[in-house]
Protein backbone atom coordinates (compact mmCIF):
# COMPACT_ATOMS: atom_id res chain seq x y z
CA UNK A 1 0.00 0.00 0.00
CA UNK A 2 2.95 2.34 0.50
CA UNK A 3 3.40 2.41 -3.28
CA UNK A 4 -0.20 3.21 -4.11
CA UNK A 5 -1.59 6.70 -4.00
CA UNK A 6 -4.49 6.85 -1.57
CA UNK A 7 -5.54 10.35 -2.58
CA UNK A 8 -5.42 9.63 -6.33
CA UNK A 9 -7.60 6.53 -5.88
CA UNK A 10 -9.97 8.22 -3.46
CA UNK A 11 -10.59 11.56 -5.21
CA UNK A 12 -12.93 10.31 -7.97
CA UNK A 13 -14.89 8.38 -5.36
CA UNK A 14 -15.04 11.43 -3.08
CA UNK A 15 -16.34 13.48 -6.03
CA UNK A 16 -19.09 10.90 -6.69
CA UNK A 17 -19.90 10.79 -2.98
CA UNK A 18 -20.26 14.58 -2.85
CA UNK A 19 -22.39 14.65 -6.03
CA UNK A 20 -24.72 11.89 -4.83
CA UNK A 21 -25.16 13.30 -1.31
CA UNK A 22 -24.79 17.04 -1.82
CA UNK A 23 -22.41 17.22 1.16
CA UNK A 24 -18.66 17.73 1.58
CA UNK A 25 -16.63 14.52 1.24
CA UNK A 26 -13.37 14.10 3.17
CA UNK A 27 -10.46 11.72 3.39
CA UNK A 28 -8.30 11.41 6.51
CA UNK A 29 -5.51 9.24 7.90
CA UNK A 30 -4.16 8.73 11.41
CA UNK A 31 -0.90 10.49 12.20
CA UNK A 32 0.62 10.98 15.65
CA UNK A 33 -2.61 10.26 17.51
CA UNK A 34 -4.91 12.49 15.42
CA UNK A 35 -6.97 12.27 12.26
CA UNK A 36 -5.34 14.35 9.51
CA UNK A 37 -7.34 15.51 6.49
CA UNK A 38 -5.52 14.67 3.25
CA UNK A 39 -8.26 15.37 0.68
CA UNK A 40 -11.60 17.11 0.48
CA UNK A 41 -14.28 17.67 -2.14
CA UNK A 42 -16.40 20.57 -0.91
CA UNK A 43 -20.10 20.65 -1.62
CA UNK A 44 -21.68 23.50 -3.54
CA UNK A 45 -23.74 24.81 -0.64
CA UNK A 46 -22.94 28.15 0.97
CA UNK A 47 -22.77 26.58 4.44
CA UNK A 48 -20.36 23.65 4.38
CA UNK A 49 -17.59 21.93 6.28
CA UNK A 50 -14.21 23.28 5.28
CA UNK A 51 -11.03 21.69 6.62
CA UNK A 52 -7.73 22.73 5.15
CA UNK A 53 -5.51 19.87 4.04
CA UNK A 54 -3.28 18.84 6.90
CA UNK A 55 -5.81 19.97 9.51
CA UNK A 56 -5.95 17.68 12.53
CA UNK A 57 -9.04 16.39 14.31
CA UNK A 58 -9.25 14.45 17.57
CA UNK A 59 -9.74 10.72 17.13
CA UNK A 60 -12.39 10.50 19.89
CA UNK A 61 -14.42 13.49 18.68
CA UNK A 62 -14.46 13.25 14.88
CA UNK A 63 -16.29 10.99 12.49
CA UNK A 64 -13.12 9.97 10.65
CA UNK A 65 -11.27 9.35 13.91
CA UNK A 66 -14.07 7.29 15.44
CA UNK A 67 -14.48 5.29 12.21
CA UNK A 68 -10.82 4.27 12.28
CA UNK A 69 -10.87 3.56 16.04
CA UNK A 70 -14.03 1.43 15.65
CA UNK A 71 -12.42 -0.67 12.93
CA UNK A 72 -9.46 -1.72 15.07
CA UNK A 73 -9.14 -3.97 18.12
CA UNK A 74 -10.14 -2.18 21.33
CA UNK A 75 -6.62 -2.39 22.78
CA UNK A 76 -5.17 -0.61 19.73
CA UNK A 77 -7.87 2.07 19.89
CA UNK A 78 -7.21 2.57 23.61
CA UNK A 79 -3.49 2.95 22.96
CA UNK A 80 -4.11 5.61 20.30
CA UNK A 81 -6.57 7.58 22.42
CA UNK A 82 -4.19 7.44 25.39
CA UNK A 83 -4.78 7.33 29.11
CA UNK A 84 -5.27 11.03 29.84
CA UNK A 85 -8.59 12.83 29.98
CA UNK A 86 -10.56 13.10 26.75
CA UNK A 87 -10.69 16.73 25.61
CA UNK A 88 -14.07 18.41 25.38
CA UNK A 89 -14.75 20.41 22.20
CA UNK A 90 -18.52 20.91 22.53
CA UNK A 91 -21.27 20.03 24.98
CA UNK A 92 -21.77 16.80 22.99
CA UNK A 93 -18.16 15.56 23.00
CA UNK A 94 -17.82 12.07 24.45
CA UNK A 95 -15.42 12.57 27.36
CA UNK A 96 -16.08 9.38 29.32
CA UNK A 97 -14.27 6.26 28.23
CA UNK A 98 -17.36 4.02 28.68
CA UNK A 99 -19.42 6.35 26.44
CA UNK A 100 -16.66 6.35 23.81
CA UNK A 101 -16.35 2.54 23.97
CA UNK A 102 -20.12 2.21 23.50
CA UNK A 103 -20.09 4.60 20.52
CA UNK A 104 -17.19 2.70 18.93
CA UNK A 105 -18.98 -0.64 19.40
CA UNK A 106 -22.12 0.76 17.70
CA UNK A 107 -19.97 2.20 14.91
CA UNK A 108 -18.23 -1.14 14.35
CA UNK A 109 -21.59 -2.93 14.24
CA UNK A 110 -23.15 -0.64 11.62
CA UNK A 111 -19.93 -0.05 9.62
CA UNK A 112 -19.81 3.72 9.99
CA UNK A 113 -19.24 6.26 12.75
CA UNK A 114 -21.20 9.41 13.55
CA UNK A 115 -19.87 12.70 14.86
CA UNK A 116 -23.01 14.35 16.22
CA UNK A 117 -21.74 17.87 16.95
CA UNK A 118 -18.90 16.39 19.03
CA UNK A 119 -16.06 18.32 17.40
CA UNK A 120 -17.91 21.45 16.25
CA UNK A 121 -21.35 22.71 17.24
CA UNK A 122 -23.76 22.60 14.31
CA UNK A 123 -21.70 20.06 12.31
CA UNK A 124 -22.52 16.39 11.78
CA UNK A 125 -20.39 13.80 10.07
CA UNK A 126 -20.68 10.16 9.04
CA UNK A 127 -17.51 8.22 8.27
CA UNK A 128 -16.24 4.75 7.43
CA UNK A 129 -12.76 3.24 7.58
CA UNK A 130 -10.59 2.19 4.64
CA UNK A 131 -8.60 -0.98 5.33
CA UNK A 132 -5.09 -2.04 4.34
CA UNK A 133 -3.97 -5.47 3.09
CA UNK A 134 -4.27 -6.95 6.59
CA UNK A 135 -7.71 -5.45 7.21
CA UNK A 136 -6.35 -2.72 9.53
CA UNK A 137 -7.84 0.76 9.25
CA UNK A 138 -5.41 3.26 7.77
CA UNK A 139 -7.73 5.96 6.44
CA UNK A 140 -11.38 7.01 6.55
CA UNK A 141 -13.84 8.66 4.20
CA UNK A 142 -16.60 10.93 5.47
CA UNK A 143 -19.49 13.19 4.59
CA UNK A 144 -19.94 16.30 6.72
CA UNK A 145 -22.33 19.21 6.82
CA UNK A 146 -24.52 21.37 8.99
CA UNK A 147 -27.07 19.65 11.20
CA UNK A 148 -29.85 21.40 9.27
CA UNK A 149 -28.97 19.32 6.18
CA UNK A 150 -27.87 16.20 8.06
CA UNK A 151 -30.82 15.49 10.34
CA UNK A 152 -30.83 12.27 12.35
CA UNK A 153 -33.19 10.58 9.88
CA UNK A 154 -30.68 11.05 7.03
CA UNK A 155 -27.64 9.59 8.82
CA UNK A 156 -28.33 5.92 8.03
CA UNK A 157 -28.61 6.63 4.29
CA UNK A 158 -25.42 8.73 4.29
CA UNK A 159 -23.69 6.15 6.46
CA UNK A 160 -24.37 3.49 3.85
CA UNK A 161 -22.96 5.78 1.15
CA UNK A 162 -19.68 6.34 3.01
CA UNK A 163 -19.49 2.67 3.90
CA UNK A 164 -19.82 1.73 0.20
CA UNK A 165 -17.21 4.34 -0.78
CA UNK A 166 -14.79 3.04 1.86
CA UNK A 167 -15.27 -0.55 0.63
CA UNK A 168 -14.66 0.61 -2.95
CA UNK A 169 -11.46 2.49 -2.04
CA UNK A 170 -10.28 -0.44 0.08
CA UNK A 171 -10.75 -2.81 -2.87
CA UNK A 172 -9.10 -0.41 -5.36
CA UNK A 173 -6.00 -0.22 -3.16
CA UNK A 174 -5.78 -3.96 -2.56
CA UNK A 175 -6.98 -3.77 1.01
CA UNK A 176 -9.01 -6.39 2.81
CA UNK A 177 -12.24 -5.38 4.53
CA UNK A 178 -12.36 -6.28 8.22
CA UNK A 179 -15.36 -8.55 7.55
CA UNK A 180 -13.16 -10.71 5.30
CA UNK A 181 -10.52 -11.35 7.94
CA UNK A 182 -12.67 -12.05 10.98
CA UNK A 183 -12.66 -8.92 13.12
CA UNK A 184 -11.65 -9.16 16.75
CA UNK A 185 -14.47 -8.35 19.16
CA UNK A 186 -14.41 -4.84 20.64
Tab-separated table of C-alpha atoms in Angstrom:
chain	number	residue	atom	x	y	z
A	1	UNK	CA	0.000	0.000	0.000
A	2	UNK	CA	2.954	2.337	0.505
A	3	UNK	CA	3.401	2.406	-3.276
A	4	UNK	CA	-0.198	3.212	-4.105
A	5	UNK	CA	-1.589	6.702	-4.003
A	6	UNK	CA	-4.490	6.851	-1.568
A	7	UNK	CA	-5.544	10.354	-2.579
A	8	UNK	CA	-5.418	9.629	-6.330
A	9	UNK	CA	-7.599	6.528	-5.885
A	10	UNK	CA	-9.974	8.216	-3.459
A	11	UNK	CA	-10.591	11.556	-5.212
A	12	UNK	CA	-12.926	10.306	-7.974
A	13	UNK	CA	-14.888	8.379	-5.363
A	14	UNK	CA	-15.038	11.433	-3.084
A	15	UNK	CA	-16.340	13.478	-6.026
A	16	UNK	CA	-19.086	10.898	-6.688
A	17	UNK	CA	-19.904	10.786	-2.982
A	18	UNK	CA	-20.259	14.583	-2.848
A	19	UNK	CA	-22.388	14.649	-6.025
A	20	UNK	CA	-24.722	11.886	-4.830
A	21	UNK	CA	-25.156	13.298	-1.314
A	22	UNK	CA	-24.792	17.045	-1.823
A	23	UNK	CA	-22.406	17.220	1.163
A	24	UNK	CA	-18.663	17.733	1.584
A	25	UNK	CA	-16.631	14.519	1.238
A	26	UNK	CA	-13.375	14.104	3.174
A	27	UNK	CA	-10.460	11.716	3.389
A	28	UNK	CA	-8.303	11.414	6.511
A	29	UNK	CA	-5.506	9.243	7.900
A	30	UNK	CA	-4.163	8.732	11.414
A	31	UNK	CA	-0.896	10.489	12.200
A	32	UNK	CA	0.618	10.977	15.647
A	33	UNK	CA	-2.610	10.263	17.514
A	34	UNK	CA	-4.906	12.489	15.423
A	35	UNK	CA	-6.969	12.275	12.260
A	36	UNK	CA	-5.336	14.350	9.507
A	37	UNK	CA	-7.340	15.508	6.487
A	38	UNK	CA	-5.518	14.670	3.246
A	39	UNK	CA	-8.257	15.365	0.678
A	40	UNK	CA	-11.604	17.111	0.481
A	41	UNK	CA	-14.283	17.666	-2.141
A	42	UNK	CA	-16.398	20.571	-0.909
A	43	UNK	CA	-20.102	20.649	-1.624
A	44	UNK	CA	-21.677	23.504	-3.541
A	45	UNK	CA	-23.738	24.814	-0.636
A	46	UNK	CA	-22.936	28.153	0.968
A	47	UNK	CA	-22.766	26.577	4.444
A	48	UNK	CA	-20.360	23.652	4.384
A	49	UNK	CA	-17.592	21.926	6.280
A	50	UNK	CA	-14.212	23.279	5.285
A	51	UNK	CA	-11.030	21.685	6.623
A	52	UNK	CA	-7.726	22.727	5.154
A	53	UNK	CA	-5.506	19.867	4.040
A	54	UNK	CA	-3.275	18.838	6.903
A	55	UNK	CA	-5.811	19.966	9.514
A	56	UNK	CA	-5.954	17.681	12.529
A	57	UNK	CA	-9.043	16.388	14.308
A	58	UNK	CA	-9.246	14.446	17.573
A	59	UNK	CA	-9.742	10.722	17.133
A	60	UNK	CA	-12.387	10.501	19.886
A	61	UNK	CA	-14.423	13.495	18.683
A	62	UNK	CA	-14.461	13.252	14.882
A	63	UNK	CA	-16.287	10.990	12.487
A	64	UNK	CA	-13.121	9.970	10.648
A	65	UNK	CA	-11.274	9.349	13.911
A	66	UNK	CA	-14.069	7.293	15.442
A	67	UNK	CA	-14.479	5.294	12.209
A	68	UNK	CA	-10.821	4.270	12.279
A	69	UNK	CA	-10.872	3.556	16.035
A	70	UNK	CA	-14.030	1.434	15.653
A	71	UNK	CA	-12.421	-0.666	12.928
A	72	UNK	CA	-9.463	-1.720	15.069
A	73	UNK	CA	-9.143	-3.971	18.118
A	74	UNK	CA	-10.137	-2.177	21.331
A	75	UNK	CA	-6.618	-2.389	22.784
A	76	UNK	CA	-5.173	-0.613	19.727
A	77	UNK	CA	-7.868	2.074	19.890
A	78	UNK	CA	-7.209	2.565	23.608
A	79	UNK	CA	-3.488	2.952	22.959
A	80	UNK	CA	-4.115	5.607	20.295
A	81	UNK	CA	-6.567	7.576	22.423
A	82	UNK	CA	-4.187	7.439	25.391
A	83	UNK	CA	-4.778	7.332	29.110
A	84	UNK	CA	-5.270	11.029	29.844
A	85	UNK	CA	-8.593	12.828	29.981
A	86	UNK	CA	-10.562	13.100	26.750
A	87	UNK	CA	-10.686	16.726	25.614
A	88	UNK	CA	-14.070	18.408	25.380
A	89	UNK	CA	-14.755	20.408	22.196
A	90	UNK	CA	-18.516	20.915	22.529
A	91	UNK	CA	-21.274	20.030	24.978
A	92	UNK	CA	-21.772	16.802	22.992
A	93	UNK	CA	-18.156	15.563	23.004
A	94	UNK	CA	-17.819	12.069	24.450
A	95	UNK	CA	-15.422	12.573	27.355
A	96	UNK	CA	-16.076	9.382	29.324
A	97	UNK	CA	-14.274	6.256	28.233
A	98	UNK	CA	-17.362	4.019	28.676
A	99	UNK	CA	-19.420	6.353	26.439
A	100	UNK	CA	-16.660	6.350	23.815
A	101	UNK	CA	-16.350	2.545	23.975
A	102	UNK	CA	-20.120	2.209	23.502
A	103	UNK	CA	-20.087	4.599	20.523
A	104	UNK	CA	-17.193	2.702	18.932
A	105	UNK	CA	-18.982	-0.639	19.400
A	106	UNK	CA	-22.119	0.763	17.699
A	107	UNK	CA	-19.969	2.196	14.911
A	108	UNK	CA	-18.228	-1.139	14.348
A	109	UNK	CA	-21.587	-2.931	14.238
A	110	UNK	CA	-23.150	-0.644	11.623
A	111	UNK	CA	-19.932	-0.054	9.620
A	112	UNK	CA	-19.812	3.724	9.992
A	113	UNK	CA	-19.244	6.265	12.754
A	114	UNK	CA	-21.197	9.405	13.546
A	115	UNK	CA	-19.867	12.705	14.862
A	116	UNK	CA	-23.008	14.349	16.217
A	117	UNK	CA	-21.737	17.867	16.949
A	118	UNK	CA	-18.903	16.387	19.027
A	119	UNK	CA	-16.060	18.322	17.397
A	120	UNK	CA	-17.911	21.447	16.252
A	121	UNK	CA	-21.351	22.709	17.238
A	122	UNK	CA	-23.764	22.596	14.312
A	123	UNK	CA	-21.704	20.062	12.312
A	124	UNK	CA	-22.524	16.386	11.779
A	125	UNK	CA	-20.392	13.798	10.066
A	126	UNK	CA	-20.679	10.155	9.041
A	127	UNK	CA	-17.507	8.220	8.267
A	128	UNK	CA	-16.245	4.751	7.428
A	129	UNK	CA	-12.761	3.236	7.578
A	130	UNK	CA	-10.586	2.191	4.636
A	131	UNK	CA	-8.600	-0.982	5.325
A	132	UNK	CA	-5.090	-2.040	4.344
A	133	UNK	CA	-3.973	-5.475	3.094
A	134	UNK	CA	-4.270	-6.954	6.590
A	135	UNK	CA	-7.714	-5.453	7.213
A	136	UNK	CA	-6.347	-2.723	9.528
A	137	UNK	CA	-7.841	0.758	9.245
A	138	UNK	CA	-5.408	3.263	7.770
A	139	UNK	CA	-7.735	5.958	6.443
A	140	UNK	CA	-11.378	7.009	6.552
A	141	UNK	CA	-13.838	8.657	4.201
A	142	UNK	CA	-16.598	10.930	5.472
A	143	UNK	CA	-19.495	13.193	4.587
A	144	UNK	CA	-19.938	16.298	6.720
A	145	UNK	CA	-22.326	19.206	6.817
A	146	UNK	CA	-24.523	21.370	8.989
A	147	UNK	CA	-27.071	19.654	11.203
A	148	UNK	CA	-29.853	21.398	9.268
A	149	UNK	CA	-28.974	19.315	6.181
A	150	UNK	CA	-27.867	16.202	8.058
A	151	UNK	CA	-30.818	15.489	10.344
A	152	UNK	CA	-30.835	12.269	12.350
A	153	UNK	CA	-33.188	10.581	9.877
A	154	UNK	CA	-30.679	11.052	7.031
A	155	UNK	CA	-27.640	9.591	8.824
A	156	UNK	CA	-28.327	5.920	8.028
A	157	UNK	CA	-28.606	6.627	4.291
A	158	UNK	CA	-25.419	8.732	4.289
A	159	UNK	CA	-23.688	6.152	6.461
A	160	UNK	CA	-24.366	3.488	3.851
A	161	UNK	CA	-22.963	5.777	1.151
A	162	UNK	CA	-19.677	6.341	3.014
A	163	UNK	CA	-19.491	2.671	3.897
A	164	UNK	CA	-19.821	1.727	0.205
A	165	UNK	CA	-17.209	4.338	-0.785
A	166	UNK	CA	-14.791	3.041	1.864
A	167	UNK	CA	-15.269	-0.547	0.631
A	168	UNK	CA	-14.659	0.608	-2.946
A	169	UNK	CA	-11.462	2.494	-2.045
A	170	UNK	CA	-10.276	-0.440	0.077
A	171	UNK	CA	-10.746	-2.808	-2.871
A	172	UNK	CA	-9.099	-0.409	-5.356
A	173	UNK	CA	-5.998	-0.219	-3.159
A	174	UNK	CA	-5.780	-3.959	-2.563
A	175	UNK	CA	-6.985	-3.771	1.014
A	176	UNK	CA	-9.012	-6.395	2.806
A	177	UNK	CA	-12.239	-5.375	4.528
A	178	UNK	CA	-12.365	-6.281	8.222
A	179	UNK	CA	-15.362	-8.550	7.552
A	180	UNK	CA	-13.159	-10.711	5.300
A	181	UNK	CA	-10.519	-11.355	7.945
A	182	UNK	CA	-12.667	-12.050	10.978
A	183	UNK	CA	-12.657	-8.918	13.122
A	184	UNK	CA	-11.654	-9.157	16.748
A	185	UNK	CA	-14.467	-8.349	19.158
A	186	UNK	CA	-14.414	-4.839	20.639
